[in-house]
Coordinates of C-alpha atoms in Angstrom, one line a residue:
M1085 CA 0.3 -0.4 0.0
S1086 CA 1.3 3.5 -0.8
L1087 CA 1.6 6.6 1.5
P1088 CA -1.0 8.6 -0.5
A1089 CA -3.6 5.7 -0.3
L1090 CA -2.6 5.3 3.3
A1091 CA -3.3 8.7 3.8
V1092 CA -6.6 8.5 2.2
L1093 CA -7.9 5.7 4.0
L1094 CA -6.9 7.3 7.2
I1095 CA -9.2 10.7 6.2
G1096 CA -11.9 8.1 5.6
L1097 CA -11.6 6.8 8.7
A1098 CA -11.7 10.0 10.2
I1099 CA -14.9 10.8 8.4
L1100 CA -16.7 7.2 9.1
E1101 CA -15.5 8.1 12.6
L1102 CA -17.0 11.2 13.1
V1103 CA -20.2 10.3 11.5
W1104 CA -20.6 7.4 14.0
R1105 CA -20.2 9.4 16.5
R1106 CA -22.9 12.0 15.8
I1107 CA -25.5 9.1 14.9
R1108 CA -24.8 7.6 18.6
R1109 CA -24.4 10.5 20.1
S1110 CA -21.6 9.4 22.1
R1111 CA -19.3 11.5 24.1
K1112 CA -16.0 9.4 24.9
S1113 CA -13.5 11.1 26.8
G1114 CA -10.6 9.4 25.3
A1115 CA -8.8 9.9 21.9
P1116 CA -10.5 9.1 19.1
F1117 CA -9.0 5.9 16.7
S1118 CA -8.9 8.3 13.7
G1119 CA -6.6 10.8 15.8
V1120 CA -4.4 8.3 17.5
A1121 CA -3.7 6.3 13.6
F1122 CA -2.9 10.3 12.5
D1123 CA -0.6 10.3 15.0
E1124 CA 1.4 7.3 14.5
F1125 CA 1.5 8.2 10.5
T1126 CA 3.0 11.6 11.0
A1127 CA 5.2 9.5 13.8
F1128 CA 6.1 7.2 11.0
L1129 CA 7.0 10.0 8.7
Q1130 CA 9.1 12.5 11.1
G1131 CA 11.0 11.2 13.8
S1132 CA 10.3 14.2 16.2
K1133 CA 6.7 13.1 16.3
R1134 CA 7.6 10.2 18.2
V1135 CA 9.4 11.5 21.0
E1136 CA 6.4 14.4 21.2
L1137 CA 4.1 11.4 21.4
E1138 CA 6.5 9.5 24.1
Q1139 CA 6.6 13.0 26.1
R1140 CA 2.6 13.2 26.3
V1141 CA 2.5 9.7 28.0
T1142 CA 5.0 10.8 30.2
H1143 CA 3.7 13.8 31.5
S1144 CA 0.3 12.4 31.6
L1145 CA 1.6 9.6 34.0
M1146 CA 3.7 12.2 36.3
R1147 CA 1.8 13.4 39.5
E1148 CA 1.3 16.9 39.9
E1149 CA 1.6 18.2 43.8
E1150 CA 0.8 21.3 45.6
Q1151 CA 4.4 21.8 46.9
D1152 CA 5.6 21.7 42.8
G1153 CA 6.2 25.3 41.2
A1154 CA 6.2 28.4 43.0
P1155 CA 6.3 28.9 46.4
P1156 CA 3.1 29.4 48.8
H1157 CA 2.2 33.0 49.4
L1158 CA -0.1 33.5 52.6
V1159 CA -2.8 35.7 51.6
D1160 CA -5.0 37.2 54.1
L1161 CA -8.4 38.3 52.2
D1162 CA -9.7 39.8 55.4
R1163 CA -7.3 42.3 55.5
G1164 CA -6.7 42.3 52.3
V1165 CA -2.7 41.5 53.0
V1166 CA -0.3 39.2 51.2
F1167 CA 2.9 37.9 52.8
L1168 CA 5.8 37.0 50.6
N1169 CA 8.6 35.0 51.4
R1170 CA 12.1 37.2 50.6
P1171 CA 14.9 35.1 49.2
D1172 CA 17.1 36.4 52.6
G1173 CA 14.3 35.4 55.1
D1174 CA 12.7 38.4 56.1
S1175 CA 9.0 38.3 55.5
K1176 CA 7.4 42.1 54.5
N1177 CA 3.6 42.4 53.5

C-alpha cells in the first residue's frame, strides 16, 4: 500500500468515525481512533513526532503536587494583605 493511499484511508476512517459518533451521540472522553492513527502515521514520517508522543505519555503519568511550582504565599483576604517570602528570610507585606 502506498503512502498516499494510506493517507486517504486514514481520512476516510476519520470521516466514518465522526459520522458514527454523531449518529450514536456518544461523548467518549478518550482520544478518537482516527486521531491516534494520524499521530502514528505522522510519527512514521517524522522522527520528532515520536519524541512528542512519548513526552505526552510521560507527562500524563507524572503526578502534580501542590508543592511543585511557586512557593506558597500567605493571603489574608479579610485584611487585604499578602505576605511574600523574600530570599533573605525577611517577611514583608
